[in-house]
Amino acid sequence: MTEARTGPLRHLVSIDDLSLAEIRTLFERAAEFAADPRAWSHLGRGRISASLFYEPSTRTRLSFESAMLRLGGGVLTAADMKTSSATKGESLADTVRVVEGYADLIVLRHPSEGAARLASQYSAVPVINAGDGSHEHPTQTLCDLYTLWIERGRLEGIDVVLAGDLRYSRTIHSFIYALARFGANIVCVPHHGLELPDYVLQRLREEYGAEPVRADASRLGDLAAQSDAVYITPQKPHQLSLFTEASGLKVEHVDAVYMTRPQTERHTPEETTADYLRLGHATLKADVLRDAVVMHPLPRRDEISQELDADPRSIYFKQAARGVPIRMALLAALLGQIELGDAHPPVGPKLYPAPLANPCANPTCISRTETRHVQPATKLLSRHPLRAACGYCSQELTFGFVGCAEDRVYWPKESGEARRLRPERMVFLRDAPLAEAAGFRAPVTAAVVPPS
Ligand code: NCD
């Protein structure tokens, strides 16, 4: 149904697909929509969105569908993909190419990291990532940022505590990238063993210049009692008056505490959630939290005690309700009905096809779970040292050697020859035996001719 859309095709795979100016415009439009939600039914008239949900959802799916209906459009729902052709072995790429013929936009939730990127490569209509494994959940982030923007009036310089399962919460990953880009300070209070993944930390450092430093979180009371808190700030540590190398950075004031549930469905058997963090009256008595709002993407289990529901600082149900106007704004924008006003929106990462072998070791990456239609792809992170990430799940690749797809010679990753290869020719190889087994050969070193 491409003819129904005006303007260039845009997807929302990562929160990085929107510029900060565009996110601010979405807030402003969402506020207008929220003021009179029934006044906008002309914006989506004649348009249809399809919800493709391969994982359970209540808020995300229903708020998307409510938003589309408020805009005057229609919705198609495949909420339980167990009743779809996926159970007959249909690939995601094929499903997307069928559904684009039925709808003007696809909202996709899938258990594999990178699924939305794959869908966007095959779809002629906009694809919105409604959660891909533990990777990203950009529209929850829009809802979270919009909530903070309303509650605090700004995002720059605010202090946000992120607590709980920071490893597998996709809401945390998209949120932390956006907070860093807006110049917020972030205090990470992970459940022990469920710290932020390295690839997320690297990206915060390298792409957004946000520096993690040790935090002295003693003033957070029992919230941080069992955790090694980390403070992530857009400023360099030496510029921080409250920072000393020895004790870390003193957490002095908090604007928001964002709690997440343990993502048990993605845990390994070794990852335990006994003594998981729990917010209750006692925790919120800490002076530093006196006017912090309490947020949660929901669903909650026991990590926020029900006794907090009546506390005026608890805003998680308001936060969920705000998912509708912000999604109305996003849908209207991707359907070409409102302008986001940035002449140079982000273009997305430059990906290179990975020839010959899939270098991604993440078993739940879409490049591993759906091999039929995925051409593995990589993103070059740096040449000095040579580092690369999977183009789908963003996880950093582990490799000792790089082969050249043309001449089939492999080089140690530290060598100048490896670094000088064109990215589209690079084949990332874990070790030498694997390189040999894949048909690569070691370089022939020129014999040294002794001087006569
Ligand atoms: C989140 C999700 O699906 O990642 N839920 C949501 O969309 N509001 C959070 C969660 O499941 O913990």
XYZ file of C-alpha atoms and ligand atoms in Angstrom:
464
model
C 0.000 0.000 0.000
C 2.904 2.311 -0.664
C 0.823 4.676 -2.814
C -1.102 5.854 0.277
C 2.008 7.326 1.903
C 3.565 10.692 1.084
C 7.202 11.629 1.755
C 10.238 9.370 2.031
C 9.948 5.942 3.648
C 11.142 6.017 7.269
C 11.302 3.249 9.848
C 11.833 3.388 13.609
C 14.211 0.528 14.367
C 16.372 2.262 16.966
C 15.798 5.397 19.029
C 18.829 6.723 17.119
C 16.678 6.868 13.979
C 15.203 10.122 15.326
C 17.151 13.330 15.858
C 16.747 15.204 19.149
C 14.911 17.995 17.307
C 12.479 15.446 15.891
C 11.894 13.932 19.340
C 11.114 17.408 20.709
C 8.632 17.976 17.877
C 6.974 14.651 18.727
C 6.587 15.824 22.356
C 4.932 19.050 21.227
C 2.553 17.285 18.882
C 1.770 14.627 21.506
C 0.886 17.363 24.002
C -1.573 18.831 21.455
C -3.060 15.394 20.795
C -3.373 14.708 24.537
C -5.181 18.014 25.114
C -8.011 16.900 22.824
C -7.522 13.283 21.706
C -10.790 13.207 19.726
C -9.899 16.104 17.445
C -7.405 14.329 15.161
C -9.417 11.632 13.439
C -8.644 13.119 10.015
C -4.901 12.376 10.237
C -5.090 8.614 9.777
C -8.312 8.356 7.807
C -8.121 5.539 5.257
C -4.865 4.214 6.701
C -4.287 0.815 8.279
C -1.608 -0.316 10.707
C -0.753 -3.978 11.223
C 0.371 -5.226 14.639
C 2.675 -8.234 14.255
C 3.405 -9.493 17.763
C 5.540 -12.603 18.211
C 5.794 -11.944 21.956
C 3.182 -11.050 24.591
C 2.164 -7.422 24.987
C -0.603 -5.418 26.601
C 0.447 -1.757 26.762
C 2.498 -1.481 23.603
C 0.022 -3.173 21.294
C -3.106 -1.646 22.775
C -1.651 1.856 22.963
C -0.511 1.634 19.324
C -3.943 0.437 18.271
C -5.701 3.065 20.385
C -3.429 5.713 18.816
C -4.231 4.535 15.278
C -7.968 4.459 16.020
C -7.780 7.959 17.576
C -6.177 9.141 14.318
C -9.177 7.761 12.450
C -7.311 4.790 10.946
C -7.882 1.065 11.167
C -5.857 -1.752 12.694
C -5.104 -5.351 11.802
C -3.814 -7.497 14.618
C -1.770 -10.656 14.621
C -1.243 -10.651 18.356
C -0.653 -14.329 18.760
C 1.706 -15.363 16.031
C 1.216 -18.977 17.141
C -1.995 -18.870 15.124
C -0.185 -17.477 12.060
C 1.871 -19.022 9.276
C 4.988 -18.565 11.387
C 4.117 -21.950 12.888
C 4.220 -23.414 9.354
C 7.784 -22.193 9.033
C 7.207 -18.881 7.261
C 10.140 -16.523 7.613
C 9.763 -13.040 9.067
C 10.967 -11.581 5.764
C 8.148 -13.337 3.884
C 5.513 -12.400 6.464
C 6.542 -8.755 6.205
C 6.325 -8.816 2.411
C 2.810 -10.207 2.659
C 1.604 -7.830 5.377
C 2.917 -4.715 3.586
C 0.249 -5.491 0.989
C -2.459 -5.281 3.649
C -1.373 -2.248 5.664
C 0.308 1.156 5.468
C 2.558 0.572 8.457
C 3.799 -2.402 10.488
C 4.332 -2.477 14.265
C 6.550 -5.441 15.078
C 7.515 -7.166 18.319
C 9.828 -10.171 18.080
C 12.006 -12.208 20.464
C 15.164 -11.984 18.304
C 17.505 -9.006 18.495
C 17.677 -7.275 15.116
C 14.248 -8.521 13.911
C 12.983 -4.993 13.247
C 16.119 -4.145 11.239
C 15.536 -7.237 9.099
C 11.844 -6.397 8.630
C 12.731 -2.837 7.602
C 15.033 -4.197 4.887
C 12.140 -6.086 3.296
C 9.221 -3.756 3.903
C 7.896 -1.121 1.520
C 5.893 0.449 4.376
C 7.284 1.923 7.623
C 8.267 -0.621 10.279
C 8.168 0.360 13.946
C 10.194 -1.676 16.405
C 7.913 -2.509 19.329
C 10.687 -4.501 21.035
C 13.306 -6.848 19.525
C 14.590 -9.345 22.084
C 16.764 -7.617 24.675
C 17.973 -5.067 22.123
C 15.771 -1.953 21.816
C 12.279 -0.644 22.456
C 12.334 2.866 20.984
C 8.649 3.714 21.350
C 8.703 2.912 25.074
C 11.604 5.352 25.220
C 9.566 8.038 23.474
C 6.866 7.491 26.100
C 9.445 7.632 28.931
C 11.155 10.770 27.611
C 7.803 12.451 26.999
C 6.806 11.667 30.587
C 10.041 13.166 31.948
C 9.680 16.187 29.696
C 6.197 16.806 31.119
C 7.181 16.124 34.727
C 10.535 17.912 34.767
C 10.154 20.419 31.923
C 13.542 19.477 30.450
C 15.837 16.526 29.850
C 19.215 18.277 29.759
C 21.103 17.876 33.034
C 18.428 15.871 34.881
C 19.514 12.942 37.099
C 17.835 9.606 36.427
C 18.362 6.353 38.367
C 17.958 3.188 36.265
C 17.441 0.164 38.494
C 16.980 -3.593 38.194
C 17.741 -5.805 35.202
C 19.848 -3.510 33.050
C 21.309 -6.369 31.027
C 18.197 -7.693 29.319
C 15.743 -4.754 29.550
C 15.374 -3.401 26.042
C 13.507 -0.421 27.492
C 16.671 0.492 29.408
C 18.922 0.246 26.359
C 16.929 2.595 24.131
C 16.275 4.921 27.091
C 19.917 5.194 28.131
C 21.072 6.092 24.598
C 18.458 8.840 24.423
C 19.192 10.150 27.931
C 22.884 10.354 27.059
C 22.129 12.196 23.827
C 19.938 14.707 25.678
C 22.738 15.318 28.190
C 21.042 13.732 31.221
C 23.053 12.143 34.044
C 22.334 8.477 34.669
C 22.913 6.462 37.837
C 22.858 2.730 37.119
C 21.792 0.544 40.021
C 21.748 -2.948 38.535
C 20.694 -6.150 40.198
C 23.908 -8.031 40.856
C 24.952 -9.888 37.664
C 22.482 -7.979 35.470
C 24.660 -4.945 34.762
C 24.506 -3.013 31.477
C 25.974 -5.075 28.614
C 29.442 -4.044 27.439
C 28.240 -3.170 23.959
C 25.815 -0.625 25.420
C 28.520 0.923 27.625
C 30.942 1.109 24.688
C 28.377 2.821 22.552
C 27.564 5.347 25.277
C 31.225 6.186 25.505
C 32.157 6.163 21.850
C 29.075 7.560 20.160
C 27.738 9.940 22.791
C 30.861 10.777 24.827
C 29.077 9.740 28.054
C 31.589 8.665 30.641
C 30.792 5.987 33.268
C 32.408 6.711 36.665
C 32.041 4.932 39.986
C 29.198 6.336 42.046
C 29.079 6.843 45.779
C 25.427 5.921 46.073
C 25.310 5.763 49.868
C 22.669 8.502 49.912
C 20.371 6.308 47.825
C 19.918 4.198 50.973
C 18.752 0.628 50.558
C 18.076 1.141 46.828
C 21.786 0.808 46.191
C 22.707 -1.271 49.216
C 23.547 -4.426 47.264
C 24.732 -2.906 44.031
C 27.855 -1.352 42.548
C 26.305 1.827 41.281
C 27.757 3.492 38.210
C 27.270 7.143 37.286
C 27.148 7.916 33.583
C 27.547 11.537 32.731
C 28.016 13.641 29.603
C 30.726 15.586 31.489
C 34.305 14.488 31.902
C 34.989 13.254 35.475
C 37.546 15.990 36.219
C 34.863 18.637 35.579
C 32.620 17.230 38.289
C 32.885 18.980 41.620
C 31.343 16.042 43.488
C 33.786 13.505 42.120
C 36.873 12.092 43.795
C 38.759 9.119 42.372
C 38.653 7.385 45.739
C 35.007 7.573 46.676
C 33.386 8.040 43.284
C 30.712 10.551 42.488
C 28.283 11.521 45.216
C 24.699 11.179 44.107
C 23.186 14.398 45.486
C 19.812 14.761 43.836
C 17.554 12.472 41.800
C 14.792 13.549 39.386
C 13.465 10.106 38.528
C 13.855 6.458 39.522
C 13.147 4.087 36.623
C 12.578 0.546 37.796
C 12.505 -2.572 35.604
C 11.305 -6.101 36.211
C 13.688 -9.080 35.945
C 13.499 -10.224 32.319
C 13.414 -13.879 33.399
C 12.342 -15.104 29.970
C 15.787 -14.121 28.654
C 17.934 -15.265 31.603
C 20.431 -18.103 31.559
C 20.013 -20.750 34.304
C 22.936 -19.127 36.216
C 21.315 -15.701 36.327
C 19.395 -15.547 39.550
C 17.026 -12.869 40.706
C 16.897 -13.807 44.376
C 16.954 -10.580 46.463
C 15.900 -8.511 43.479
C 15.675 -4.788 44.212
C 12.367 -3.653 45.627
C 11.022 -0.126 45.944
C 8.799 0.575 48.907
C 8.057 3.386 51.368
C 11.298 2.756 53.243
C 13.414 3.182 50.098
C 11.710 6.390 49.072
C 12.385 7.926 52.487
C 15.967 8.635 51.420
C 16.327 12.420 51.350
C 17.951 12.392 47.928
C 14.761 10.826 46.479
C 12.396 13.313 48.114
C 11.031 14.669 44.852
C 12.007 11.901 42.450
C 9.204 10.545 40.291
C 8.939 6.734 40.192
C 8.654 5.247 36.706
C 8.314 1.711 35.331
C 7.579 0.547 31.768
C 5.267 -2.121 33.288
C 4.361 -4.907 33.756
C 5.699 -4.920 37.317
C 6.062 -7.939 39.482
C 7.263 -7.322 43.042
C 9.913 -4.684 42.336
C 7.556 -1.818 43.155
C 5.462 -2.497 46.204
C 1.753 -1.726 45.861
C 2.009 0.515 48.913
C 3.696 3.064 46.618
C 0.721 3.310 44.252
C -0.883 6.054 46.343
C 2.357 8.042 46.659
C 2.124 11.153 44.421
C 5.651 10.461 43.181
C 4.490 7.186 41.566
C 3.625 8.020 37.986
C 3.856 4.635 36.234
C 0.167 4.478 35.321
C 0.256 8.051 33.971
C 3.392 7.054 32.067
C 1.521 4.139 30.450
C -1.391 6.420 29.475
C 1.018 8.844 27.779
C 1.936 6.035 25.399
C -1.160 6.890 23.351
C -0.558 10.565 22.412
C 3.161 10.027 21.780
C 2.395 7.036 19.545
C -0.286 9.109 17.757
C 2.428 11.637 16.980
C 4.846 8.962 15.775
C 2.243 7.222 13.593
C 1.141 10.523 12.060
C 4.782 11.372 11.320
C 5.677 8.023 9.724
C 2.471 8.090 7.679
C 3.610 11.461 6.334
C 0.729 13.373 7.971
C 2.784 15.686 10.185
C 6.211 17.194 9.623
C 9.013 16.561 12.077
C 10.861 19.524 10.669
C 14.441 18.255 10.557
C 15.903 18.672 7.093
C 18.705 16.197 7.880
C 17.269 13.312 9.903
C 19.620 10.488 10.961
C 20.329 8.004 8.195
C 21.019 4.897 10.297
C 24.248 2.937 10.639
C 26.395 2.035 7.633
C 26.255 -1.761 7.426
C 28.493 -4.019 5.363
C 27.397 -7.458 4.209
C 29.412 -10.146 5.992
C 30.555 -12.508 3.238
C 31.140 -16.256 3.665
C 30.485 -16.659 7.386
C 28.207 -15.117 10.005
C 30.535 -13.602 12.619
C 27.764 -12.954 15.193
C 27.995 -15.224 18.243
C 24.731 -14.098 19.841
C 22.392 -17.136 19.639
C 19.254 -14.989 19.845
C 20.277 -12.543 17.093
C 17.955 -12.635 14.078
C 21.012 -13.374 11.903
C 21.265 -16.694 13.764
C 17.597 -17.491 14.376
C 16.439 -16.781 10.843
C 19.198 -17.763 8.486
C 17.102 -18.087 5.329
C 16.611 -14.421 4.562
C 19.319 -12.747 6.551
C 22.504 -11.707 4.867
C 24.692 -11.225 7.968
C 25.939 -7.656 8.225
C 28.523 -5.832 10.277
C 29.161 -2.317 11.444
C 32.757 -1.140 11.692
C 33.313 0.431 15.127
C 36.950 1.452 14.793
C 40.104 0.638 12.851
C 42.566 1.425 15.663
C 42.068 -1.075 17.244
C 40.033 -3.008 14.700
C 36.561 -3.534 16.189
C 33.227 -4.387 14.641
C 29.678 -5.170 15.747
C 26.839 -7.239 14.352
C 24.651 -5.049 12.164
C 21.491 -6.628 13.584
C 21.916 -7.138 17.338
C 24.704 -4.504 17.814
C 26.826 -6.861 19.923
C 30.560 -6.552 19.462
C 32.189 -9.320 17.423
C 34.933 -11.472 18.922
C 37.625 -12.283 16.379
C 41.346 -12.887 16.280
C 41.825 -12.707 12.523
C 40.374 -10.963 9.507
C 40.254 -12.670 6.131
C 40.008 -10.964 2.781
C 36.937 -12.241 0.884
C 38.804 -11.685 -2.426
C 42.191 -13.349 -2.085
C 41.211 -15.557 0.902
C 44.278 -14.603 2.952
C 43.767 -14.039 6.682
C 45.633 -11.606 8.909
C 45.899 -11.074 12.671
C 43.399 -8.369 13.669
C 46.211 -6.166 15.046
C 48.058 -6.142 11.705
C 48.121 -3.178 9.362
C 46.997 -5.472 6.532
C 43.801 -6.375 8.414
C 43.062 -2.728 9.175
C 43.596 -1.671 5.584
C 41.084 -4.143 4.096
C 37.932 -2.630 2.620
C 35.090 -3.256 5.134
C 32.930 -5.074 2.580
C 35.767 -7.572 2.068
C 36.444 -8.224 5.747
C 35.638 -11.709 7.022
C 35.842 -11.832 10.816
C 37.368 -15.118 11.987
C 37.582 -16.286 15.579
C 40.898 -18.156 15.339
C 43.399 -19.609 12.865
C 41.997 -23.211 12.775
C 38.560 -21.803 11.962
C 40.077 -19.593 9.263
C 41.839 -22.599 7.690
C 38.662 -24.696 7.911
C 36.787 -21.908 6.099
C 39.281 -22.051 3.217
C 41.518 -19.109 4.125
C 45.297 -19.312 4.102
C 47.961 -17.599 6.139
C 50.000 -14.919 4.351
C 53.199 -16.088 2.725
C 55.972 -14.120 4.373
C 58.665 -13.010 1.931
C 61.927 -14.888 2.457
C 64.649 -12.657 3.816
C 67.538 -12.701 1.366
C 70.821 -12.326 3.257
C 73.072 -9.541 1.903
C 75.727 -10.915 -0.392
C 8.416 -3.749 28.374
C 8.912 -4.689 27.287
O 8.125 -5.376 26.639
O 10.114 -4.673 27.069
N 7.023 -3.642 28.421
C 6.417 -2.659 27.696
O 6.504 -2.609 26.491
N 5.803 -1.691 28.373
C 9.014 -4.014 29.701
C 8.987 -5.408 30.250
O 8.416 -6.323 29.669
O 9.570 -5.558 31.312
